[in-house]
PDB file of C-alpha atoms in Angstrom:
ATOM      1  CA  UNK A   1     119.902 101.599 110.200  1.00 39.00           C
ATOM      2  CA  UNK A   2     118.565 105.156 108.571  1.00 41.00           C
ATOM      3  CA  UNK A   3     115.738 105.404 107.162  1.00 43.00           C
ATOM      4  CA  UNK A   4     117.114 105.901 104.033  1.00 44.00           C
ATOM      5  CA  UNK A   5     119.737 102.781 104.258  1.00 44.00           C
ATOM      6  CA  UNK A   6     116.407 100.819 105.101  1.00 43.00           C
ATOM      7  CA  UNK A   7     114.644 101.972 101.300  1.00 45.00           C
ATOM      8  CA  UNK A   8     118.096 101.406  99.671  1.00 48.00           C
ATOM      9  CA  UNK A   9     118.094  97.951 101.073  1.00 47.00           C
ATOM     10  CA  UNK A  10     114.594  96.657 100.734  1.00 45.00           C
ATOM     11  CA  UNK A  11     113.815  97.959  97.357  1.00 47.00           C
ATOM     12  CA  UNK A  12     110.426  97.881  98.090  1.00 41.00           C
ATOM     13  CA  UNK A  13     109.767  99.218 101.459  1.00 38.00           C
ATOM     14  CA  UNK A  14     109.376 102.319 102.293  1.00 34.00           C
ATOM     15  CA  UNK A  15     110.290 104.342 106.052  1.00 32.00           C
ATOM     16  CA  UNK A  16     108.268 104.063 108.206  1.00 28.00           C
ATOM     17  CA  UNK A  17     106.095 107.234 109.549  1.00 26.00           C
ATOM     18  CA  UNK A  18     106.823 109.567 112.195  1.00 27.00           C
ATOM     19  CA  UNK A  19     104.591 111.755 113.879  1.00 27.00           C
ATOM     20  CA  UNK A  20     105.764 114.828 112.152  1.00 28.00           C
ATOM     21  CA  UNK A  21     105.145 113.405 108.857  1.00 30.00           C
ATOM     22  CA  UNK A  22     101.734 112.159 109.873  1.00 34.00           C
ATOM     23  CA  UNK A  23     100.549 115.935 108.993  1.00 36.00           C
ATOM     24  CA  UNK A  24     100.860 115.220 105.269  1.00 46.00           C
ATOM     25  CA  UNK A  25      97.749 116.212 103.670  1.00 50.00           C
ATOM     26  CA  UNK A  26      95.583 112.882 102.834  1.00 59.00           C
ATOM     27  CA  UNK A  27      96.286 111.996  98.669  1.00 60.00           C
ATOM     28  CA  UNK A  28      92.732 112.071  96.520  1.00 64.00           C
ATOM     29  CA  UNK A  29      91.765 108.750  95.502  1.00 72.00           C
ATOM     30  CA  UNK A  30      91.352 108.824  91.079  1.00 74.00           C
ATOM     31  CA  UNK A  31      88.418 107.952  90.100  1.00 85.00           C
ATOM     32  CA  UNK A  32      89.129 104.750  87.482  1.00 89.00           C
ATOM     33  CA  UNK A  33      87.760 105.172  83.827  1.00 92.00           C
ATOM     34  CA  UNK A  34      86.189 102.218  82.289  1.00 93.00           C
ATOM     35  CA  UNK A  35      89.893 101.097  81.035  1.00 93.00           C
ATOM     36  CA  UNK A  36      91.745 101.878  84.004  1.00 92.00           C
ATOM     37  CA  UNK A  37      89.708  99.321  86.541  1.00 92.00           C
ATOM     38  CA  UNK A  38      90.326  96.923  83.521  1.00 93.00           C
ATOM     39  CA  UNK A  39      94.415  97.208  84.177  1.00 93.00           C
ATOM     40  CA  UNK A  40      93.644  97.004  87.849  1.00 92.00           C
ATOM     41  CA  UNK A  41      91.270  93.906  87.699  1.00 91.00           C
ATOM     42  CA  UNK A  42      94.013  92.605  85.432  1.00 92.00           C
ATOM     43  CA  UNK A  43      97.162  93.315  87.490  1.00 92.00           C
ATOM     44  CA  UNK A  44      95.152  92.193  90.838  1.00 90.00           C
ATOM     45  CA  UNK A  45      93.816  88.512  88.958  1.00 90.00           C
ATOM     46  CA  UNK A  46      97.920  88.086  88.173  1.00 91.00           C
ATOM     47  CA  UNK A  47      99.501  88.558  91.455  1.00 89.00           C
ATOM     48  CA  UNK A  48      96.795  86.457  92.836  1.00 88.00           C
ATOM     49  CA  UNK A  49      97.767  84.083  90.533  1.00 91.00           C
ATOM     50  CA  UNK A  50     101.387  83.793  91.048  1.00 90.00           C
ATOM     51  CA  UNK A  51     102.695  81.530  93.284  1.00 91.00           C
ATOM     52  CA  UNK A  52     106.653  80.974  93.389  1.00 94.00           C
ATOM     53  CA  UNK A  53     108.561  82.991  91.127  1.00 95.00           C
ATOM     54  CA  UNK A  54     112.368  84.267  90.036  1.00 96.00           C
ATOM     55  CA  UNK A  55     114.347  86.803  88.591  1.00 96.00           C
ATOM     56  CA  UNK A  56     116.912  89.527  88.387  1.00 97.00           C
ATOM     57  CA  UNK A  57     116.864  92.778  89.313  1.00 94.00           C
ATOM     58  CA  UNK A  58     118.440  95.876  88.801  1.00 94.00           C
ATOM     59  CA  UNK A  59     118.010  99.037  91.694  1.00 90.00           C
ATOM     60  CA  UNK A  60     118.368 102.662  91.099  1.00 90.00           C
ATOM     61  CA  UNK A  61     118.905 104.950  93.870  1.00 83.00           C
ATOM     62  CA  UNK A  62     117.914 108.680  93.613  1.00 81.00           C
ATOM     63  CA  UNK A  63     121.481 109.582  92.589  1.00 85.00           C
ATOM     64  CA  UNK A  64     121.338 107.205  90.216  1.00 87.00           C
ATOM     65  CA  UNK A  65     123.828 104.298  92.011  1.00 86.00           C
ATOM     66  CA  UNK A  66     122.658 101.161  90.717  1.00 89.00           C
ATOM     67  CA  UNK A  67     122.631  97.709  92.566  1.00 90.00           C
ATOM     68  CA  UNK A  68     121.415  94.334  91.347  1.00 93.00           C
ATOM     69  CA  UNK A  69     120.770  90.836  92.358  1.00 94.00           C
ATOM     70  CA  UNK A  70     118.016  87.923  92.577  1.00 96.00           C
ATOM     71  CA  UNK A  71     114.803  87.717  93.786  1.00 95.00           C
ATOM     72  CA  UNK A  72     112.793  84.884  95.015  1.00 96.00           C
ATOM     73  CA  UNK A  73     109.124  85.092  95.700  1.00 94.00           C
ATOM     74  CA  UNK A  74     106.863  82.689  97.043  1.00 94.00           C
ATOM     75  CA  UNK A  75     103.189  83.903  97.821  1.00 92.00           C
ATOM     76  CA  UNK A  76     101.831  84.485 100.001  1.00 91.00           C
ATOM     77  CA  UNK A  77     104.259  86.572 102.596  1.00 91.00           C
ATOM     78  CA  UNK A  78     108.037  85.380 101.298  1.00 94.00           C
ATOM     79  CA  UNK A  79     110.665  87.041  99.046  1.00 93.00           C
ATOM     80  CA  UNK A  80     114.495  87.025  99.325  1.00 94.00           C
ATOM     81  CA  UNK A  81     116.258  89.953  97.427  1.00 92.00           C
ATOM     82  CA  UNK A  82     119.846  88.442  96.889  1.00 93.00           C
ATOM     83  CA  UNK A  83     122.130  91.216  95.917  1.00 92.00           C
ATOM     84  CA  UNK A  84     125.197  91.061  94.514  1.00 93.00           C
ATOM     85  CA  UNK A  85     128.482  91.590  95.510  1.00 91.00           C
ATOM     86  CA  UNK A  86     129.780  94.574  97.222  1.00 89.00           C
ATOM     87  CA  UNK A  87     126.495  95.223  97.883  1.00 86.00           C
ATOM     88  CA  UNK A  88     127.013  92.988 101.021  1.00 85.00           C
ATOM     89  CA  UNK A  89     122.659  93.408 101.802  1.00 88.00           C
ATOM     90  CA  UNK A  90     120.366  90.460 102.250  1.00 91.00           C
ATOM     91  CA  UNK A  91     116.528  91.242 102.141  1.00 91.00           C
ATOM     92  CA  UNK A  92     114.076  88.235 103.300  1.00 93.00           C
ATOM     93  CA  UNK A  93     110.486  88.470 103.795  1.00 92.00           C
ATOM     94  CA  UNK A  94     109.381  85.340 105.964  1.00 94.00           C
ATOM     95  CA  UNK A  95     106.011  85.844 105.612  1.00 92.00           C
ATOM     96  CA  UNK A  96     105.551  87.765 108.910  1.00 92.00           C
ATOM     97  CA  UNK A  97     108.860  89.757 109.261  1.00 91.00           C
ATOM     98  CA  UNK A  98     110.953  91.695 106.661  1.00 89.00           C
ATOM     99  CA  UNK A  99     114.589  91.019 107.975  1.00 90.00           C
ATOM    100  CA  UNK A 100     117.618  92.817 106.393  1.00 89.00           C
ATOM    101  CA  UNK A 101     120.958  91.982 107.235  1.00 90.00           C
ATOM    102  CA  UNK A 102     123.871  94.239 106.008  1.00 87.00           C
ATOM    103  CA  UNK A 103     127.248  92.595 106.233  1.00 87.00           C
ATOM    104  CA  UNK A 104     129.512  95.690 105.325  1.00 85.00           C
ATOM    105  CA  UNK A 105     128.097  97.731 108.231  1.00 84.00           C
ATOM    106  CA  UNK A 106     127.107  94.346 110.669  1.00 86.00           C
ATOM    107  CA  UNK A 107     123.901  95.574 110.998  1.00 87.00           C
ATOM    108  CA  UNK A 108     120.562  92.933 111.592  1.00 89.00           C
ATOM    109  CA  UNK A 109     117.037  94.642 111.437  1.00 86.00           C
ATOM    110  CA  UNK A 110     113.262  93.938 111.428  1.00 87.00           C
ATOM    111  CA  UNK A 111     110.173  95.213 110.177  1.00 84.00           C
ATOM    112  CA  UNK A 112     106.584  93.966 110.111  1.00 86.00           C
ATOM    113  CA  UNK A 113     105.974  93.015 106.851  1.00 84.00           C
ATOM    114  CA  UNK A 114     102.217  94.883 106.878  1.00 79.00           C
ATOM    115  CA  UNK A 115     104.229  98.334 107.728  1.00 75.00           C
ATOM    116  CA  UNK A 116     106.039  97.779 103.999  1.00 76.00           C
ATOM    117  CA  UNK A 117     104.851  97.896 100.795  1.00 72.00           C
ATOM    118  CA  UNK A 118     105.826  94.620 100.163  1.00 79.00           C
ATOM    119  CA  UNK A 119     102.534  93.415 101.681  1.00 79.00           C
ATOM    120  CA  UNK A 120     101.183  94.362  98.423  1.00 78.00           C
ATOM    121  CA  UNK A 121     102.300  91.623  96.373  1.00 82.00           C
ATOM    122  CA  UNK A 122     102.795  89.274  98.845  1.00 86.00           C
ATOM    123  CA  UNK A 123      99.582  89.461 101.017  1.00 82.00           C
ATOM    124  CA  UNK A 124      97.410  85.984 100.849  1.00 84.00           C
ATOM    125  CA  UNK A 125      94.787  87.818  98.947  1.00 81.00           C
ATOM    126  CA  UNK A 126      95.566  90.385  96.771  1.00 76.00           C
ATOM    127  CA  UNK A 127      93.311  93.320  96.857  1.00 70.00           C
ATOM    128  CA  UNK A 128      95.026  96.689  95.522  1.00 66.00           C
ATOM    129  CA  UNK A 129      91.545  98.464  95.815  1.00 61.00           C
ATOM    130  CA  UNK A 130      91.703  97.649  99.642  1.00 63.00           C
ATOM    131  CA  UNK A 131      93.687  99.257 102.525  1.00 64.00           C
ATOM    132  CA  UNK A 132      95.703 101.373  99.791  1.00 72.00           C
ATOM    133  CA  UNK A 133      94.668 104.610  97.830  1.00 81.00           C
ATOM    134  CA  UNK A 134      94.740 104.273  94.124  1.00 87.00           C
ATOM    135  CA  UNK A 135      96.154 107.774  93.086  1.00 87.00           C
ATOM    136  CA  UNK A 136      96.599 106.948  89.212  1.00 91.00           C
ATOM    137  CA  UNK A 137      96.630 104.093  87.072  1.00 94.00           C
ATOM    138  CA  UNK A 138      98.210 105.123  83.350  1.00 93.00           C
ATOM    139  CA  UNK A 139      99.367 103.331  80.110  1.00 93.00           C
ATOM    140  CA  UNK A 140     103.044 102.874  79.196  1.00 92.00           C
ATOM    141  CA  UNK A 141     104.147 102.080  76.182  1.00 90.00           C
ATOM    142  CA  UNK A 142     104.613  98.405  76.671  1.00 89.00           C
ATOM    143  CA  UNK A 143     102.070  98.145  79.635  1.00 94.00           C
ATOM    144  CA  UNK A 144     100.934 100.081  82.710  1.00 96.00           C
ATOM    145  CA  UNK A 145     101.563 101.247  85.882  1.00 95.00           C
ATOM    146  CA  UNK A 146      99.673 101.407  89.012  1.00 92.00           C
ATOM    147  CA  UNK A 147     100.581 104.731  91.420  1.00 89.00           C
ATOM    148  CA  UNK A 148      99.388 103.571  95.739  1.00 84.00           C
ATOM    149  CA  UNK A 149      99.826 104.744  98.715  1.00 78.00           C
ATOM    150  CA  UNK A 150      98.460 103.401 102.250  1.00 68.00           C
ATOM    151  CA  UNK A 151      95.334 104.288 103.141  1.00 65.00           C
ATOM    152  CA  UNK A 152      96.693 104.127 106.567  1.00 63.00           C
ATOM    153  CA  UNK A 153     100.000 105.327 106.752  1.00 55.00           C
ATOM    154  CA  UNK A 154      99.899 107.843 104.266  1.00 50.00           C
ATOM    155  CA  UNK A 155     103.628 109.096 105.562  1.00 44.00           C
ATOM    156  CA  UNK A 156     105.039 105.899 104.001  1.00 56.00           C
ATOM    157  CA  UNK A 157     105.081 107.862 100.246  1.00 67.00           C
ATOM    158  CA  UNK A 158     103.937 106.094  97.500  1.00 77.00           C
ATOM    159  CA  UNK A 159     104.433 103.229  95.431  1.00 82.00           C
ATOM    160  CA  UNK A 160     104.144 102.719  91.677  1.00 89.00           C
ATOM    161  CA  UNK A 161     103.715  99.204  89.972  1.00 91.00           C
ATOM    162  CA  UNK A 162     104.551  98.448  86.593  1.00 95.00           C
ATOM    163  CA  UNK A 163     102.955  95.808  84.297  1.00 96.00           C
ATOM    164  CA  UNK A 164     103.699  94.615  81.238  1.00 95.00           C
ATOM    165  CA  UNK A 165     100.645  93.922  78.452  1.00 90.00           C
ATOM    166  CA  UNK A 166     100.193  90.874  76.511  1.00 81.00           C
ATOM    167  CA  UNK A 167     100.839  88.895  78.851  1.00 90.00           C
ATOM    168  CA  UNK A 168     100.655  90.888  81.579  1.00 92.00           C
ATOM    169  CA  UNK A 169     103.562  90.343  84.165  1.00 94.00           C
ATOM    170  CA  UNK A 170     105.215  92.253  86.861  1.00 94.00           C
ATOM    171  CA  UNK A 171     108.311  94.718  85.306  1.00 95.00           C
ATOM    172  CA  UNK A 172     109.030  96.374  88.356  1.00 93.00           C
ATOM    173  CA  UNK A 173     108.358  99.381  90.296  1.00 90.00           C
ATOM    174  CA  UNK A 174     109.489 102.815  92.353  1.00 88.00           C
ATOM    175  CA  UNK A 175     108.955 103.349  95.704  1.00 83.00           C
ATOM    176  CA  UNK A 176     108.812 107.436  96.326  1.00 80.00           C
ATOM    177  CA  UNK A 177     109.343 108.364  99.619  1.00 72.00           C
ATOM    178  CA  UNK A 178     107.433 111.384 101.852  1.00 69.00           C
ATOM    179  CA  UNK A 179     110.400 113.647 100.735  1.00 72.00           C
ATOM    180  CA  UNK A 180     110.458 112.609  97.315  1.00 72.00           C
ATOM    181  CA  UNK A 181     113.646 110.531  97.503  1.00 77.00           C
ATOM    182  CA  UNK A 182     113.090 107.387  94.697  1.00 82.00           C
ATOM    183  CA  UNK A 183     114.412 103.617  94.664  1.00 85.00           C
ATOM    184  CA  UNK A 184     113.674 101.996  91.218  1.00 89.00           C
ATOM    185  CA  UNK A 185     113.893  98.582  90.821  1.00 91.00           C
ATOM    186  CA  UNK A 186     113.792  96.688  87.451  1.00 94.00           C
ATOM    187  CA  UNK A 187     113.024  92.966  86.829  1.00 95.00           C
ATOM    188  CA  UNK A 188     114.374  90.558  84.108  1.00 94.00           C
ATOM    189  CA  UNK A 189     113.495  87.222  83.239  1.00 94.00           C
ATOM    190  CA  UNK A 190     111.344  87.356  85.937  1.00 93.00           C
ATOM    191  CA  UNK A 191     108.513  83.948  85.826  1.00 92.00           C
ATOM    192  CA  UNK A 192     106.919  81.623  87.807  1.00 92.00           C
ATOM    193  CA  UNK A 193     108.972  78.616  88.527  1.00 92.00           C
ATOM    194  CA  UNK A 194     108.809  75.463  90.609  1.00 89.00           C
ATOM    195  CA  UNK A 195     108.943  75.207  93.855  1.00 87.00           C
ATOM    196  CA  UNK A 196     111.425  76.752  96.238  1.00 94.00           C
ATOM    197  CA  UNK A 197     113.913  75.892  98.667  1.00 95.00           C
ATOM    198  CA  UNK A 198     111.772  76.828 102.115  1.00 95.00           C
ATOM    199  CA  UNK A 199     115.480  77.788 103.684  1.00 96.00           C
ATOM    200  CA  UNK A 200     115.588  80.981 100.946  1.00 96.00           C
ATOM    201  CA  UNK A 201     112.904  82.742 103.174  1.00 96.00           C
ATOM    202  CA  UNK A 202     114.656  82.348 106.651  1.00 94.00           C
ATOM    203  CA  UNK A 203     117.048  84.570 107.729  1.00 91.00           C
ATOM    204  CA  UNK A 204     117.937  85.026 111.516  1.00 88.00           C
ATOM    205  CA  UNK A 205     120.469  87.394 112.921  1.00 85.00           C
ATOM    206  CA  UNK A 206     123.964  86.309 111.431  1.00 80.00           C
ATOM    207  CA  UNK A 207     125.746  87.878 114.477  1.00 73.00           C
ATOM    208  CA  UNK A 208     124.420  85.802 117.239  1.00 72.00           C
ATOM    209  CA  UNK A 209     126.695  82.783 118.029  1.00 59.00           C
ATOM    210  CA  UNK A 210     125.801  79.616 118.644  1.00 50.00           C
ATOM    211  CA  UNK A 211     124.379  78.968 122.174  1.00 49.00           C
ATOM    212  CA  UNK A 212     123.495  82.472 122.688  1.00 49.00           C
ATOM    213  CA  UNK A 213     120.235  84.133 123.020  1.00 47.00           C
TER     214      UNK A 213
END
């Protein structure tokens, strides 16, 4: 799976570095205003809050091709991006492992779920002031949005979070990759619900048959 296939099909996660883009020059941490450590204390104390949680939501691709679907999130370390039909892509985050399985193109991969940026909302205690570079936090006009990159793998791009005010809830976010390619994703009638079926967060490779390693 490309690189690019892999940010169309997480949504969230971004490629992972190579050595040649390793030499990006290291982004300048903002330093927060008054206000703007207010939205992050804010956005931080309502992830940690959140427990299980559902929605829709809608993906736009840098050319603009949209996809949509449901997501399931249980903190910490699980999510399950459902999309729709003829999207044919399955996303699950088992806590440890981000597994995608693409049944148009029969393809099963696996990524560490620390190398996306999926570890951001789903990590077992939220700190977006920690391991991540806090480029910009800014107002919207029905909320805010937090702009992060990994303090560690800067090659990854960047990741901005969007937060509603009033109550403050997750809207969505875009994940921007080292060559500025974009994958927006938009939530709706996204809220915490009850608990979830443990079997949404498992997903094992759909091509092995039974009785095979």
């Amino acid at each position: 799976m490309t690189n690019r296939r892999f940010l169309l099909a997480a949504g969230l996660a971004a490629a992972l570095a190579s050595p040649a883009l390793a030499q990006q020059a290291k982004p300048v941490p903002a330093k927060l205003t008054v206000e703007q450590q207010a939205m992050l204390d804010k956005a931080t104390a309502y992830i940690q809050d959140l427990s299980s949680a559902k929605g829709r939501f809608v993906q736009t691709d840098a050319r603009g091709t949209q996809t949509q679907g449901t997501l399931y999130m249980q903190r910490p370390g699980k999510a399950r991006f459902a999309y729709d039909p003829p999207a044919g892509l399955l996303v699950v985050s088992n806590g440890n492992n981000v597994n995608i399985f693409d049944s148009r193109l029969k393809t099963f991969q696996s990524y560490p779920l620390s190398k996306t940026p999926l570890n951001l909302l789903l990590a077992r205690e939220v700190r977006l002031d920690r391991g991540v570079i806090i480029t910009d936090i800014r107002p919207l006009a029905d909320g805010f949005t937090i702009v992060a990159q990994d303090a560690r793998r800067q090659a990854l791009g960047r990741i901005s979070i969007d937060f509603s005010n009033g109550p403050v809830a997750l809207m969505g976010w875009t994940v921007t990759d080292i060559k500025g390619g974009t994958i927006r994703v938009r939530l709706s009638d996204f809220a915490e619900t009850g608990e979830l079926d443990p079997a949404l967060f498992v997903l094992t490779d759909p091509r092995r048959k039974v009785g095979k390693p």
